[in-house]
Coordinates of C-alpha atoms and ligand atoms in Angstrom, one line a residue:
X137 CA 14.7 11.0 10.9
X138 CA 12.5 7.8 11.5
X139 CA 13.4 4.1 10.9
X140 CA 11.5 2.5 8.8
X141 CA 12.1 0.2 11.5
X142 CA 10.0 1.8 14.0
X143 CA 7.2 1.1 11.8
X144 CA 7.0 -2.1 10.8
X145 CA 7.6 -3.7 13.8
X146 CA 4.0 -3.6 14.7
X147 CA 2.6 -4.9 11.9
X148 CA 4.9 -8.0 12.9
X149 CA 2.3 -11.1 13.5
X150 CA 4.5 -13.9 14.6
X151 CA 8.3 -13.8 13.3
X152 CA 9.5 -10.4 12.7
X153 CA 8.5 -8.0 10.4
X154 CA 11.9 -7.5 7.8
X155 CA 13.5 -4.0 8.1
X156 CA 15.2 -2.0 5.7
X157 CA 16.6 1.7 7.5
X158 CA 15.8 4.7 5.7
X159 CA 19.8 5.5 5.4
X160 CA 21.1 7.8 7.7
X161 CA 23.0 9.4 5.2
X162 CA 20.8 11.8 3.2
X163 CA 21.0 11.3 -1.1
X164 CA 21.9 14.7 -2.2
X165 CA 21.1 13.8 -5.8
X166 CA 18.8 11.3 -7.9
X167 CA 20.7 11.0 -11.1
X168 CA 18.5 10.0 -13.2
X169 CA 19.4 7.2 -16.3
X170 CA 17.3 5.5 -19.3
X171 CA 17.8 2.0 -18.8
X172 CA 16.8 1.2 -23.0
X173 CA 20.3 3.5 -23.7
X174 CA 22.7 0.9 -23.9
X175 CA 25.4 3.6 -24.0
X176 CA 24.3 5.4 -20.5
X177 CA 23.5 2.0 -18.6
X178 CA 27.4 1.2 -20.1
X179 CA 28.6 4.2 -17.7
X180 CA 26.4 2.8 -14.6
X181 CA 28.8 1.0 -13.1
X182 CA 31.4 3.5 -12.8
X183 CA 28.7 6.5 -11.4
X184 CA 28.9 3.8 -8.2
X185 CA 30.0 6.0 -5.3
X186 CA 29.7 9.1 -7.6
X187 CA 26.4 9.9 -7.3
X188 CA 24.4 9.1 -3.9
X189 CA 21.5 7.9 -6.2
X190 CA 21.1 6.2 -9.2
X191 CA 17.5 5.7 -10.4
X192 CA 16.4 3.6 -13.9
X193 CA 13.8 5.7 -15.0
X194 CA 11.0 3.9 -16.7
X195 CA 8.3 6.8 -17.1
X196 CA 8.5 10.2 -19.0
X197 CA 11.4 10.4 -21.5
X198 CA 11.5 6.6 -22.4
X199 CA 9.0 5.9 -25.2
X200 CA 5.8 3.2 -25.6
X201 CA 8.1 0.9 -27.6
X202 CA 11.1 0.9 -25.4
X203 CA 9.4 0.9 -22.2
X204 CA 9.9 -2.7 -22.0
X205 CA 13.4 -2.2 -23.3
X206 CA 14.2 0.1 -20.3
X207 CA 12.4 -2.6 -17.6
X208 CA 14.8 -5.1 -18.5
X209 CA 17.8 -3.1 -19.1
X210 CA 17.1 -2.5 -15.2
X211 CA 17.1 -6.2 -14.3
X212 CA 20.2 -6.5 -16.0
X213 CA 21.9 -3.7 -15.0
X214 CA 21.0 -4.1 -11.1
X215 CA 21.7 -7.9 -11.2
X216 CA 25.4 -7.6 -13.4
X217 CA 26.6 -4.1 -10.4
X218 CA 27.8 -3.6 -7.1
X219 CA 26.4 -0.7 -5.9
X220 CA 28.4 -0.2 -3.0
X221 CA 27.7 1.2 0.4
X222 CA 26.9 4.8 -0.5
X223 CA 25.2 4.4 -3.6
X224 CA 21.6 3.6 -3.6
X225 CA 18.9 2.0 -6.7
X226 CA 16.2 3.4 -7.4
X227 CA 13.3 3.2 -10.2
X228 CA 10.5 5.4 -11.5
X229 CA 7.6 3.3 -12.5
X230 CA 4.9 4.9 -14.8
X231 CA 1.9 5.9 -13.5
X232 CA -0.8 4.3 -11.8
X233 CA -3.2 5.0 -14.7
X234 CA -0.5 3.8 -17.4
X235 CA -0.9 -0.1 -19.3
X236 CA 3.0 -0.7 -17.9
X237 CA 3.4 -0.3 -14.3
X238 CA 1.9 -3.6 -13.3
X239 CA 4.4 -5.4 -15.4
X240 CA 7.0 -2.9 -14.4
X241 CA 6.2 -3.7 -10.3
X242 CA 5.8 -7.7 -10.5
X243 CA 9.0 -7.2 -12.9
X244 CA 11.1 -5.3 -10.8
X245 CA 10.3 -6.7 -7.3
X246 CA 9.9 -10.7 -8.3
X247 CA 13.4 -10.0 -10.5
X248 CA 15.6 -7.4 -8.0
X249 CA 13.5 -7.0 -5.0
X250 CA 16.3 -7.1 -2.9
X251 CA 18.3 -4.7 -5.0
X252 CA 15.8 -2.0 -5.3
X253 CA 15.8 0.4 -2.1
X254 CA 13.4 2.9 -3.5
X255 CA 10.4 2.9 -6.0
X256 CA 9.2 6.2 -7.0
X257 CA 5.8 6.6 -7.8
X258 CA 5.1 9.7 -10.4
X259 CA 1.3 11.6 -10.4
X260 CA 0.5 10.9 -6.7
X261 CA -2.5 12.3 -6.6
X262 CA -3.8 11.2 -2.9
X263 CA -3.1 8.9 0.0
X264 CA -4.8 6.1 -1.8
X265 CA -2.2 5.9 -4.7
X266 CA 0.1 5.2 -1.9
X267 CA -2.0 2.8 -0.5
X268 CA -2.2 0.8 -3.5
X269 CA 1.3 0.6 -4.2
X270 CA 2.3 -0.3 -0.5
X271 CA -0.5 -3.4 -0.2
X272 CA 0.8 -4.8 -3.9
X273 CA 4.5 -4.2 -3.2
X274 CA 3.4 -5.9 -0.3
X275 CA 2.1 -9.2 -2.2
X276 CA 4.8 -9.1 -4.6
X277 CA 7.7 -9.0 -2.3
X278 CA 6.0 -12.3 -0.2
X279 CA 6.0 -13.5 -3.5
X280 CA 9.0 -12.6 -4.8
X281 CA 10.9 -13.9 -1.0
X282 CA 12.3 -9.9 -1.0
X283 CA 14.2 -9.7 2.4
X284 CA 13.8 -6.0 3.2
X285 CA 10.5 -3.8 2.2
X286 CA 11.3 -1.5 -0.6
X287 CA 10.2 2.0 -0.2
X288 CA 8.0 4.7 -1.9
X289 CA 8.9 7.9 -2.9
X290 CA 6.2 10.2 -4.3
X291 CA 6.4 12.8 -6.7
X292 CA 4.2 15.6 -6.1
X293 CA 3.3 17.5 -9.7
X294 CA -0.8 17.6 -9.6
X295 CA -2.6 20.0 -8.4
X296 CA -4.8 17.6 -6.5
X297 CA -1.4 15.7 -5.4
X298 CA -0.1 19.3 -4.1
X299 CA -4.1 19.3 -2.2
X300 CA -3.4 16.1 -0.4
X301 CA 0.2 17.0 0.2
X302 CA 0.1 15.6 3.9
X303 CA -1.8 12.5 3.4
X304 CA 0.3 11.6 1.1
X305 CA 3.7 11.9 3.4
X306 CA 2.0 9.9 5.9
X307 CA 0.1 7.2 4.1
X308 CA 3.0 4.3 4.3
X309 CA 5.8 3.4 6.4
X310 CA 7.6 2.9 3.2
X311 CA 7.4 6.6 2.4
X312 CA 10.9 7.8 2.4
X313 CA 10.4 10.8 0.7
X314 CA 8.9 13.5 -1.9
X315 CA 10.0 15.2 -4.6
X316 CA 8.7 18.4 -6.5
X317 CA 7.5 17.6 -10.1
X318 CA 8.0 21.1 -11.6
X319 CA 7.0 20.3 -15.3
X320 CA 4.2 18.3 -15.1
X321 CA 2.6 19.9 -11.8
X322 CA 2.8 23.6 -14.2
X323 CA 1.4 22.1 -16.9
X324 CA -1.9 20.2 -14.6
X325 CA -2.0 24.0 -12.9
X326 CA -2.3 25.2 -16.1
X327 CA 0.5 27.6 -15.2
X328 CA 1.9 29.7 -18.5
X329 CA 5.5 28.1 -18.7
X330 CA 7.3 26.0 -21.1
X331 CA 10.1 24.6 -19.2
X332 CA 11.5 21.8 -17.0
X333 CA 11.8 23.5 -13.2
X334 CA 13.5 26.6 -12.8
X335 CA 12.7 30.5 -13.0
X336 CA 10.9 32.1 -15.8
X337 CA 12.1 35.9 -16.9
X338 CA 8.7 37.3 -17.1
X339 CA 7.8 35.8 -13.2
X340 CA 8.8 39.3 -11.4
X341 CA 8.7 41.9 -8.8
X342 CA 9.9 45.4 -9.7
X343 CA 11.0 48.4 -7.2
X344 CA 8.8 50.8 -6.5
X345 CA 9.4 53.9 -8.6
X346 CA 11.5 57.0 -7.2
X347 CA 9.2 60.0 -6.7
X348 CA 10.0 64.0 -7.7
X349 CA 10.2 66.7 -5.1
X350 CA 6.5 66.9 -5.2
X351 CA 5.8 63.3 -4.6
X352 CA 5.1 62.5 -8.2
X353 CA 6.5 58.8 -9.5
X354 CA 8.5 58.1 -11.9
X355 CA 7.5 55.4 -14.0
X356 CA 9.7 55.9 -16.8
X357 CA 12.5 55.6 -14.3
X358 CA 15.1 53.1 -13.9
X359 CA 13.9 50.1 -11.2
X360 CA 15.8 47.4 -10.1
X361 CA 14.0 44.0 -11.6
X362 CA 14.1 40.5 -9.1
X363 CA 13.0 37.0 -10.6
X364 CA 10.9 35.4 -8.3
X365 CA 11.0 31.4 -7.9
X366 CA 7.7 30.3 -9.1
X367 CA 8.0 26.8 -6.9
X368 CA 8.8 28.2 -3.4
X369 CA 4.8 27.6 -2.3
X370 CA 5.3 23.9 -3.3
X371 CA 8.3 23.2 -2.2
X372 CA 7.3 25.2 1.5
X373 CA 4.1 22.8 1.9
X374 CA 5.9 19.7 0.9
X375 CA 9.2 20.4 3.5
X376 CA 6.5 20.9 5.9
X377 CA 4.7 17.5 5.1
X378 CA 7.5 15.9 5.1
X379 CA 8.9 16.9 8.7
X380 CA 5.2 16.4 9.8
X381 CA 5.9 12.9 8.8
X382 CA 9.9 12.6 8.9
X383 CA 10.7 11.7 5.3
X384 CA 12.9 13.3 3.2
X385 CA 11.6 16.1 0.9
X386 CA 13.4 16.9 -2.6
X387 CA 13.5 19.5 -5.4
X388 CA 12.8 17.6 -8.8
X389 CA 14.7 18.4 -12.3
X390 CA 16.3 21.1 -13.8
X391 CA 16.1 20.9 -17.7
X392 CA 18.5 23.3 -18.8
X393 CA 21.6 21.3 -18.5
X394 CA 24.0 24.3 -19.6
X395 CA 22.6 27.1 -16.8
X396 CA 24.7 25.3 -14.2
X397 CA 24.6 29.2 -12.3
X398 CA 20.4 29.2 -12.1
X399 CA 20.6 25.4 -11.7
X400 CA 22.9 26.2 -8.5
X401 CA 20.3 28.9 -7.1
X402 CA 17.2 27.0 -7.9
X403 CA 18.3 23.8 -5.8
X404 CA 20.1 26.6 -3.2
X405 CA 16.5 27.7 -2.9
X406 CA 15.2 24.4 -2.1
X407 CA 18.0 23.6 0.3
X408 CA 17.6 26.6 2.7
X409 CA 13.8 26.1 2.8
X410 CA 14.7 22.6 3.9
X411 CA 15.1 20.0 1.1
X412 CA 17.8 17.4 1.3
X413 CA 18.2 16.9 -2.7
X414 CA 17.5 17.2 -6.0
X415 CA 17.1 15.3 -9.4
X416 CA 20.3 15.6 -11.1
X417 CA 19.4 14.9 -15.0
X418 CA 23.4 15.4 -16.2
X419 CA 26.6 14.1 -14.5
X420 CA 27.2 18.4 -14.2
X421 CA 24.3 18.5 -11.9
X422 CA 25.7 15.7 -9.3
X423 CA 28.7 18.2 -8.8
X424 CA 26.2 21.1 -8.3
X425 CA 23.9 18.7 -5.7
X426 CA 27.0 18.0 -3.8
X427 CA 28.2 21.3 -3.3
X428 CA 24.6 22.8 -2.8
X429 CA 22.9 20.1 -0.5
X430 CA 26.1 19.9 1.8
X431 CA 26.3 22.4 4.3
X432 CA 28.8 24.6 3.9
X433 CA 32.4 24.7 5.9
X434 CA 31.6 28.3 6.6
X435 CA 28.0 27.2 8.1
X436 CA 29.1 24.0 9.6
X437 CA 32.3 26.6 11.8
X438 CA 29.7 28.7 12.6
X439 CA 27.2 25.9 14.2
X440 CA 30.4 24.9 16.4
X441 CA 30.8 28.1 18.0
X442 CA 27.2 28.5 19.0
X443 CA 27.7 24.9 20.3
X444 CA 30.5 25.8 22.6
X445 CA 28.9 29.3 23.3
X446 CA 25.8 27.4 24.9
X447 CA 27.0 24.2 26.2
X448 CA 23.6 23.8 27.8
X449 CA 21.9 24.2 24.4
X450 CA 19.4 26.7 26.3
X451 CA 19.4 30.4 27.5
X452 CA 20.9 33.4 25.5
X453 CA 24.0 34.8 24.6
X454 CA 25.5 37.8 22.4
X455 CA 27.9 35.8 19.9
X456 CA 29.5 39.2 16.8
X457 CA 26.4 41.2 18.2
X458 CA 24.1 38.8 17.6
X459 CA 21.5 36.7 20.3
X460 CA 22.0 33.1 20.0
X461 CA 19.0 31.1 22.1
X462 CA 17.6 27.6 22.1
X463 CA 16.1 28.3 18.6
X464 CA 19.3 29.2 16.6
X465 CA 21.0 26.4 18.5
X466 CA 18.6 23.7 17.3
X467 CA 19.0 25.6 14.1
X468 CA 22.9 24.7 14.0
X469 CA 22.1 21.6 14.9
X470 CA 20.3 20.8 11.9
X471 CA 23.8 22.0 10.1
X472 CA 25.6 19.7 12.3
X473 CA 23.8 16.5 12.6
X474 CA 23.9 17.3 8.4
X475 CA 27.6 17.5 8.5
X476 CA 28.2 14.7 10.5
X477 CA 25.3 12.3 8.3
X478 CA 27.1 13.2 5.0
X479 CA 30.3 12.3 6.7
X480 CA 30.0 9.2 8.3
Ligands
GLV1765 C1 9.0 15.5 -13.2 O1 8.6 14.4 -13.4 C2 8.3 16.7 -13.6 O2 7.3 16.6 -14.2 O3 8.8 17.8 -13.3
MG1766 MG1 6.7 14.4 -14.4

């Protein structure tokens, strides 16, 4: 994974440019909290070292009249806490066409710069969004004597966002990442569903029908019936911008807090096809991130034995009848190097 490091050091004119890493140790979860609820910011402090993320949102869910509210609940809440080592701040700003975010951005990064490791920035529609963001973060921190650049996460839920996928990944050195935007993205695609991520019963495949002795199908016959996940296209193209441009891609939220067992396969899903995390909307959901987005002991044994089968990490050989090469053994690296990341 790149250091943010590695690119702003050439923008450096004179003294050098400052440097904040893109943490080597991967956020499993975004738990997301409404900075206006006095009652959830109370349980902020003790989520430190729980939960890999915690981001104030300011956007969808908080209302016109507490929007303010919820940007200074954020001051306070990142100026009174300790977030630790392994716990990271973040914020979702409203939208680049909304009357709030310039308050929210000279807010946020004159009052907390330095606390703040990620911004994320909802409706990204192209590279220029990005653009704009990273030249007035840019001002603001110089203003605001910020140490370390904050980053830009982008959440990808227009269809003219999904268009400009790659762009997007690579228009900043402060991008760190991507997340899928499942509601909002279905409802710009004009896409027949009424929910908050996740499957939908009527999104199917069915088995072909059995046929007679004379070939003739049965249609009236039982067939097995397999839910298909209506965001694996998405997510596919955004895992793929984001290696193109080594950031870290994300599934987004989940809204039905109580299916913990489709919650599980949904961000399962999204791990295999590469993800590193989700949005975790419910303290339930930062148990389910954990035990999804962290490979498992079973994987992690089996990476070790292809390692010592091919101590060269090239050629082939025939591990419970099956060929190991150079691909599967950069494959179980990825599982190892995840291991070790999530460890350290
Ligand atoms: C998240 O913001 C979404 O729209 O799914
Ligand atoms: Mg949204």
């Amino acid at each position: 994974m790149r250091s943010a490091k590695d690119f702003f050091a050439p923008l450096a004119v004179g003294a050098p440019a400052p440097v904040r890493e893109v943490p080597a140790r991967p956020s499993r979860m975004i738990h997301f909290f409404d900075p206006s609820n006095e009652k959830m910011a109370a349980k902020i402090p003790a989520m430190v070292g729980v939960s890999d993320v915690l981001l104030g949102n300011l956007e969808d869910a908080v209302v016109a009249e507490k929007k303010e509210a919820a940007r200074l609940g954020l001051v306070k809440i990142a100026r009174d806490t300790d977030f630790g080592e392994h716990t990271q701040l973040w914020t979702r700003v409203n939208s680049l066409d909304s009357p709030w975010v310039l308050d929210d951005l000279t807010t946020l990064v004159t009052e907390i710069g330095d606390k703040l490791d990620v911004i994320m920035v909802p409706k990204v529609q192209g590279p220029e969004d990005i653009h704009y963001v990273d030249r007035l973060l840019a001002q603001l921190e110089a203003k605001g004597g910020v140490q370390r650049p904050i980053l830009v996460h982008a959440i990808l839920e227009t269809a003219r966002g999904v268009a400009n996928v790659e762009a997007i990944a690579g228009a900043s050195p402060r991008m760190q990442g991507i997340s899928l935007g499942p509601a909002d993205l279905a409802a710009d695609r004009r896409m027949k569903t009424t929910r908050v991520g996740g499957g939908h019963p009527g999104y199917l495949v069915r088995q072909d029908p059995t046929r007679g002795d004379d070939g003739t199908p049965d249609y009236q016959g039982q067939r097995a019936v397999f839910q298909q996940d209506l965001w694996h296209y998405t997510i596919a193209r955004m895992v793929d911008a984001c290696a193109t441009h080594g950031i870290f891609p994300f599934y987004g939220p989940f809204g039905d807090i109580k299916d913990v067992v489709a919650c599980e396969d949904q961000f399962r899903n999204a791990f295999l096809l590469g993800c590193v995390g989700a949005w975790s909307l419910h303290p339930v959901q930062i148990d389910i991130a954990k035990k999804v987005f962290s490979p498992s002991a079973e994987d992690v044994a089996h990476a070790r034995r292809v390692k010592e089968a091919m101590p060269s990490g090239g050629g082939a050989v025939m591990l419970d009848g099956k060929m190991e090469d150079d691909a599967s053994y950069k494959q179980c690296m990825v599982i190892l190097e995840l291991a070790e990341r999530l460890s350290a």
